[in-house]
Amino acid sequence: MNSEEYGGGGGNSTKLKACRRCEYNGKLNEDGICGNCKEEVTSKREVCTTCKHWVENNGVECTKCKYWLHKECEGLTEAGLKVAKTREVWFCKICSYKWMNDEQENAKLREELRAVKSKNTEISEKMVALEEKWSRNKDKEDPEEEERDTGTKGMCGSEPTRGERKDMDSIREEVKELRADNYSLKKTIENLEKKWDKRDEEIVRKVTERMMENLEEEREREKKRNNIIMFNVPESRKTEISEITYEDRERCEEIFQGKLGVKDAKIQRIFRIGRITTGKVRPVIMEMNEVGIKWELVKRSKKLKNNDDQVTQKIIIAPDLTKREREENDRLREELRHKRQNGGQWIIRKGKVVRMHEVVGEQE
């Protein structure tokens, strides 16, 4: 559904943009969708993993990780995008890199196994040729040994010469060595095949673990969908849990509605995390009544710094993130700190660390 503008009669009427995915008319994000739809497309993996924005028509889905990615974020041309959409299998850059590493390792194992099997075949053929030669000359061995084995005296009744005996001894030794080499090669093949099977099991295990991690991450994000976390909210001096919870709720809703002006903000559930420690204020986690209100509170929370009340100035409101999201934020902040140390003006934007002038250029 494309964005449309609605307005009443008259030149001073207020214009509202309609969400491209639902009937909501009001505050939209830069993708032209409301907060509810933003959460929905995120849970369905329709948000590009590179720029963290919704993918509409100019993207393609990765067959392996099932995420959608923008054409520009993957460095695809229009022709490349059309080809990717028509393919039954298409991997994004990250999955392609992992797949290539696995394929390279598998190719090395296949080549090693092929070489060992080829050597084994060569030795087996040589053993057969030597055993045939041994069989042809067996009748010329020592007469007493010949009589014990066959009861005959030798080929045409003649005894083998010294040179023939030496040749046969050499064949015996060579066959013995070849049998030892062949046994060793068979063991090597067995070990390589076991290594191959183990690697297949490891790949399956890793893929399964990754799938379970992604599933758990989606569940955790859904669980925290409407949650915010507040820091430095003064703790109650009451002793009863019900009284403490009631006081926390009253204080936070007063901040939302009175200080930030979000009149529709209602707390569905509220609790503090961590142990009670003297001199420290525990963070408060709240589940709000709507996801749109959650993001409105986070957006307006900057106003608290300009409040006359010093206690209110210290309060921070942030979305309640999953472990993976927190790790990604820590990584971005570390990258930002490192780049700022090396010079230049850098900020975090759309899940990436970019130069300030690039953001200004986009806005212009």
Coordinates of C-alpha atoms in Angstrom, one line a residue, residues 27-350:
K27 CA 3.3 9.1 12.8
L28 CA 5.3 7.0 10.4
N29 CA 9.0 6.1 10.2
E30 CA 11.3 6.8 7.2
D31 CA 10.1 3.7 5.4
G32 CA 6.5 5.0 5.4
I33 CA 5.2 2.5 7.9
C34 CA 3.8 2.7 11.4
G35 CA 5.5 1.3 14.5
N36 CA 3.2 -1.8 14.6
C37 CA 4.1 -2.7 11.0
K38 CA 7.8 -2.0 11.7
E39 CA 7.7 -4.7 14.4
E40 CA 5.8 -7.0 12.2
V41 CA 8.2 -6.8 9.2
T42 CA 11.1 -7.2 11.5
S43 CA 9.7 -10.4 13.0
K44 CA 9.2 -11.7 9.4
R45 CA 12.8 -10.8 8.5
E46 CA 11.7 -8.2 6.0
V47 CA 14.1 -5.7 7.4
C48 CA 17.5 -5.4 5.6
T49 CA 20.3 -6.7 7.9
T50 CA 22.7 -4.1 6.5
C51 CA 20.8 -0.8 6.8
K52 CA 18.0 -2.0 9.2
H53 CA 15.3 -0.6 7.0
W54 CA 12.2 -2.3 5.5
V55 CA 12.7 -4.0 2.1
E56 CA 9.8 -3.4 -0.2
N57 CA 10.4 -3.9 -3.9
N58 CA 14.1 -3.2 -4.4
G59 CA 15.4 -6.3 -2.5
V60 CA 15.8 -10.0 -2.6
E61 CA 15.5 -12.8 0.0
C62 CA 18.6 -14.9 0.9
T63 CA 17.9 -18.6 0.5
K64 CA 20.1 -19.5 3.5
C65 CA 19.4 -17.0 6.3
K66 CA 15.9 -16.0 5.0
Y67 CA 16.5 -12.3 5.5
W68 CA 15.6 -9.7 2.8
L69 CA 18.3 -7.3 1.6
H70 CA 18.3 -4.1 -0.4
K71 CA 19.8 -4.1 -3.9
E72 CA 22.1 -1.2 -2.9
C73 CA 23.2 -2.8 0.4
E74 CA 24.3 -6.0 -1.5
G75 CA 25.9 -4.0 -4.3
L76 CA 23.6 -5.5 -7.0
T77 CA 22.8 -3.7 -10.2
E78 CA 19.2 -3.8 -11.6
A79 CA 20.2 -6.7 -13.9
G80 CA 21.8 -8.5 -10.9
L81 CA 18.6 -8.0 -8.9
K82 CA 16.5 -9.5 -11.6
V83 CA 18.8 -12.5 -11.9
A84 CA 18.8 -13.0 -8.1
K85 CA 15.0 -13.0 -8.0
T86 CA 14.7 -15.6 -10.8
R87 CA 17.2 -18.0 -9.2
E88 CA 15.9 -20.8 -7.0
V89 CA 19.0 -20.4 -4.7
W90 CA 20.6 -17.0 -3.9
F91 CA 22.9 -16.3 -1.0
C92 CA 23.7 -12.9 0.5
K93 CA 27.3 -11.7 1.0
I94 CA 27.6 -13.1 4.6
C95 CA 26.1 -16.5 3.8
S96 CA 28.1 -16.6 0.5
Y97 CA 31.3 -16.0 2.4
K98 CA 30.5 -18.7 4.9
W99 CA 29.4 -21.1 2.2
M100 CA 32.6 -20.5 0.2
N101 CA 34.8 -21.2 3.3
D102 CA 32.9 -24.5 3.8
E103 CA 33.2 -25.4 0.2
Q104 CA 36.9 -24.6 0.1
E105 CA 37.5 -26.8 3.2
N106 CA 35.3 -29.6 1.7
A107 CA 37.2 -29.3 -1.6
K108 CA 40.5 -29.8 0.2
L109 CA 39.1 -32.9 2.0
R110 CA 37.8 -34.3 -1.3
E111 CA 41.1 -33.7 -3.1
E112 CA 43.0 -35.4 -0.2
L113 CA 40.7 -38.3 -0.2
R114 CA 40.8 -38.6 -4.0
A115 CA 44.7 -38.6 -3.9
V116 CA 44.8 -41.3 -1.2
K117 CA 42.3 -43.5 -3.0
S118 CA 44.3 -43.1 -6.2
K119 CA 47.5 -44.1 -4.5
N120 CA 45.7 -47.1 -2.9
T121 CA 44.5 -48.2 -6.3
E122 CA 48.0 -47.9 -7.7
I123 CA 49.5 -50.0 -4.9
S124 CA 46.7 -52.6 -5.3
E125 CA 47.4 -52.9 -9.0
K126 CA 51.1 -53.3 -8.4
M127 CA 50.5 -55.9 -5.8
V128 CA 48.3 -57.9 -8.3
A129 CA 51.1 -57.7 -10.9
L130 CA 53.8 -58.8 -8.5
E131 CA 51.6 -61.7 -7.2
E132 CA 51.0 -62.8 -10.7
K133 CA 54.8 -62.7 -11.3
W134 CA 55.3 -64.7 -8.1
S135 CA 52.8 -67.3 -9.2
R136 CA 54.5 -67.7 -12.6
N137 CA 57.9 -68.3 -10.9
K138 CA 56.7 -70.3 -7.9
D139 CA 57.4 -73.6 -9.6
K140 CA 61.1 -72.7 -9.7
E141 CA 61.5 -72.4 -5.9
D142 CA 63.6 -74.7 -3.7
P143 CA 62.7 -78.3 -4.5
E144 CA 62.0 -79.3 -0.9
E145 CA 59.6 -76.3 -0.4
E146 CA 58.0 -77.1 -3.7
E147 CA 57.5 -80.7 -2.7
R148 CA 55.9 -79.6 0.6
D149 CA 53.5 -77.2 -1.2
T150 CA 52.6 -79.1 -4.4
G151 CA 54.3 -82.5 -4.3
T152 CA 56.0 -81.6 -7.6
K153 CA 59.6 -80.8 -8.3
G154 CA 59.5 -77.6 -10.3
M155 CA 58.8 -76.3 -13.7
C156 CA 59.9 -78.9 -16.3
G157 CA 61.7 -80.7 -13.4
S158 CA 64.5 -78.1 -13.3
E159 CA 65.7 -76.2 -10.3
P160 CA 65.6 -72.4 -10.1
T161 CA 68.8 -70.6 -10.7
R162 CA 70.5 -68.3 -8.1
G163 CA 69.3 -65.2 -10.0
E164 CA 65.7 -66.5 -10.1
R165 CA 65.8 -67.1 -6.3
K166 CA 67.1 -63.6 -5.8
D167 CA 64.4 -62.1 -8.0
M168 CA 61.7 -64.0 -6.1
D169 CA 63.1 -62.9 -2.7
S170 CA 63.0 -59.4 -4.0
I171 CA 59.3 -59.8 -5.1
R172 CA 58.4 -61.3 -1.7
E173 CA 59.9 -58.3 0.1
E174 CA 58.2 -55.8 -2.3
V175 CA 54.9 -57.5 -1.8
K176 CA 55.3 -57.4 1.9
E177 CA 56.1 -53.7 1.8
L178 CA 53.2 -53.0 -0.5
R179 CA 50.8 -54.8 1.8
A180 CA 52.0 -52.7 4.7
D181 CA 51.6 -49.5 2.6
N182 CA 48.2 -50.7 1.5
Y183 CA 47.1 -51.3 5.0
S184 CA 48.3 -47.9 6.1
L185 CA 46.5 -46.2 3.2
K186 CA 43.3 -48.0 4.0
K187 CA 43.6 -46.6 7.6
T188 CA 44.2 -43.2 6.1
I189 CA 41.1 -43.5 4.0
E190 CA 39.0 -44.6 6.9
N191 CA 40.3 -41.6 9.0
L192 CA 39.5 -39.2 6.1
E193 CA 36.0 -40.6 5.7
K194 CA 35.4 -40.3 9.4
K195 CA 36.7 -36.7 9.3
W196 CA 34.4 -36.0 6.4
D197 CA 31.4 -37.4 8.2
K198 CA 32.4 -35.5 11.4
R199 CA 32.6 -32.3 9.4
D200 CA 29.2 -32.9 7.9
E201 CA 27.8 -33.5 11.4
E202 CA 29.5 -30.3 12.6
I203 CA 28.0 -28.3 9.7
V204 CA 24.5 -29.7 10.5
R205 CA 25.0 -29.0 14.2
K206 CA 26.1 -25.4 13.5
V207 CA 23.2 -24.7 11.1
T208 CA 20.8 -26.2 13.6
E209 CA 22.3 -24.2 16.5
R210 CA 22.1 -21.0 14.3
M211 CA 18.5 -21.7 13.5
M212 CA 17.6 -22.3 17.1
E213 CA 19.5 -19.1 18.1
N214 CA 17.5 -17.1 15.5
L215 CA 14.3 -18.6 16.6
E216 CA 15.1 -17.8 20.3
E217 CA 16.1 -14.3 19.2
E218 CA 12.8 -13.8 17.4
R219 CA 10.9 -15.0 20.5
E220 CA 12.9 -12.7 22.7
R221 CA 12.3 -9.7 20.5
E222 CA 8.6 -10.5 20.4
K223 CA 8.6 -10.8 24.2
K224 CA 10.3 -7.3 24.5
R225 CA 8.2 -5.8 21.6
N226 CA 6.5 -3.2 23.8
N227 CA 9.2 -2.9 26.5
I228 CA 11.3 0.0 27.6
I229 CA 13.9 0.3 30.3
M230 CA 14.4 3.3 32.5
F231 CA 17.5 4.2 34.4
N232 CA 18.0 6.4 37.5
V233 CA 14.3 6.4 38.5
P234 CA 14.3 6.9 42.3
E235 CA 13.3 3.8 44.3
S236 CA 10.5 3.6 46.7
R237 CA 11.2 3.5 50.5
K238 CA 8.2 1.2 51.0
T239 CA 8.6 -2.4 52.1
E240 CA 5.6 -4.1 50.5
I241 CA 6.1 -5.2 46.9
S242 CA 2.6 -4.1 45.9
E243 CA 3.2 -0.6 47.3
I244 CA 6.6 -0.4 45.7
T245 CA 5.2 -1.4 42.3
Y246 CA 2.3 1.0 42.6
E247 CA 4.6 3.9 43.5
D248 CA 7.0 3.1 40.6
R249 CA 4.0 2.9 38.2
E250 CA 2.7 6.3 39.4
R251 CA 6.1 8.0 39.1
C252 CA 6.8 6.6 35.6
E253 CA 3.4 7.4 34.2
E254 CA 3.7 11.0 35.6
I255 CA 7.0 11.3 33.7
F256 CA 5.4 10.0 30.5
Q257 CA 2.3 12.1 30.6
G258 CA 3.4 15.1 32.5
K259 CA 7.1 15.6 31.4
L260 CA 7.0 14.1 27.9
G261 CA 3.4 14.8 27.0
V262 CA 2.6 11.3 25.8
K263 CA -1.0 11.2 27.2
D264 CA -1.9 7.7 26.0
A265 CA 1.1 6.0 27.7
K266 CA -0.1 3.2 30.0
I267 CA 2.0 0.7 31.8
Q268 CA 0.9 -2.9 31.4
R269 CA 3.6 -4.5 33.5
I270 CA 6.5 -3.0 35.6
F271 CA 9.3 -4.5 37.6
R272 CA 12.9 -3.6 38.6
I273 CA 15.9 -5.8 37.8
G274 CA 19.0 -6.6 39.8
R275 CA 19.7 -6.9 43.5
I276 CA 19.0 -4.1 46.0
T277 CA 22.3 -2.4 46.7
T278 CA 22.9 0.6 48.9
G279 CA 23.7 3.7 46.9
K280 CA 22.6 2.2 43.6
V281 CA 19.3 2.6 41.8
R282 CA 18.0 -0.5 40.0
P283 CA 16.7 -0.1 36.4
V284 CA 13.0 -0.4 35.7
I285 CA 11.5 -2.4 32.9
M286 CA 8.0 -1.6 31.6
E287 CA 5.7 -3.2 29.1
M288 CA 3.8 -0.4 27.4
N289 CA 0.3 -0.6 26.0
E290 CA 1.4 0.0 22.4
V291 CA 4.6 -0.4 20.4
G292 CA 4.1 3.0 18.8
I293 CA 3.9 4.6 22.3
K294 CA 7.1 2.8 23.3
W295 CA 9.1 4.4 20.4
E296 CA 7.4 7.8 21.0
L297 CA 8.7 7.7 24.6
V298 CA 12.2 6.8 23.5
K299 CA 12.2 9.6 21.0
R300 CA 11.0 12.2 23.4
S301 CA 13.2 11.1 26.3
K302 CA 15.9 13.6 25.3
K303 CA 13.6 16.3 26.7
L304 CA 14.3 15.1 30.2
K305 CA 17.8 16.5 30.1
N306 CA 16.4 20.0 29.9
N307 CA 14.0 19.6 32.8
D308 CA 14.2 21.9 35.8
D309 CA 14.2 18.9 38.2
Q310 CA 17.8 17.6 38.7
V311 CA 16.5 14.1 39.5
T312 CA 14.4 14.0 36.3
Q313 CA 17.4 15.2 34.2
K314 CA 19.3 12.0 35.1
I315 CA 16.5 9.7 33.9
I316 CA 17.2 7.7 30.7
I317 CA 14.7 5.9 28.6
A318 CA 15.8 3.2 26.1
P319 CA 14.2 0.2 24.3
D320 CA 14.6 -3.1 26.2
L321 CA 17.0 -4.9 23.9
T322 CA 17.8 -8.6 23.5
K323 CA 21.3 -9.9 24.2
R324 CA 22.2 -10.0 20.5
E325 CA 21.0 -6.4 20.0
R326 CA 23.0 -5.3 23.0
E327 CA 26.1 -7.0 21.6
E328 CA 25.6 -5.3 18.3
N329 CA 25.2 -1.9 20.0
D330 CA 28.4 -2.5 22.0
R331 CA 30.2 -3.4 18.8
L332 CA 29.0 -0.2 17.0
R333 CA 29.9 2.0 20.0
E334 CA 33.4 0.5 20.1
E335 CA 33.8 1.0 16.4
L336 CA 32.6 4.6 16.8
R337 CA 35.1 5.3 19.6
H338 CA 38.0 3.8 17.6
K339 CA 37.1 5.9 14.5
R340 CA 36.7 9.1 16.5
Q341 CA 40.1 8.5 18.0
N342 CA 41.6 8.4 14.5
G343 CA 40.1 11.7 13.6
G344 CA 36.9 13.0 11.9
Q345 CA 33.3 13.4 12.9
W346 CA 31.5 10.0 13.1
I347 CA 28.0 9.0 14.2
I348 CA 26.0 5.8 14.3
R349 CA 23.2 5.8 11.7
K350 CA 21.0 2.9 10.5

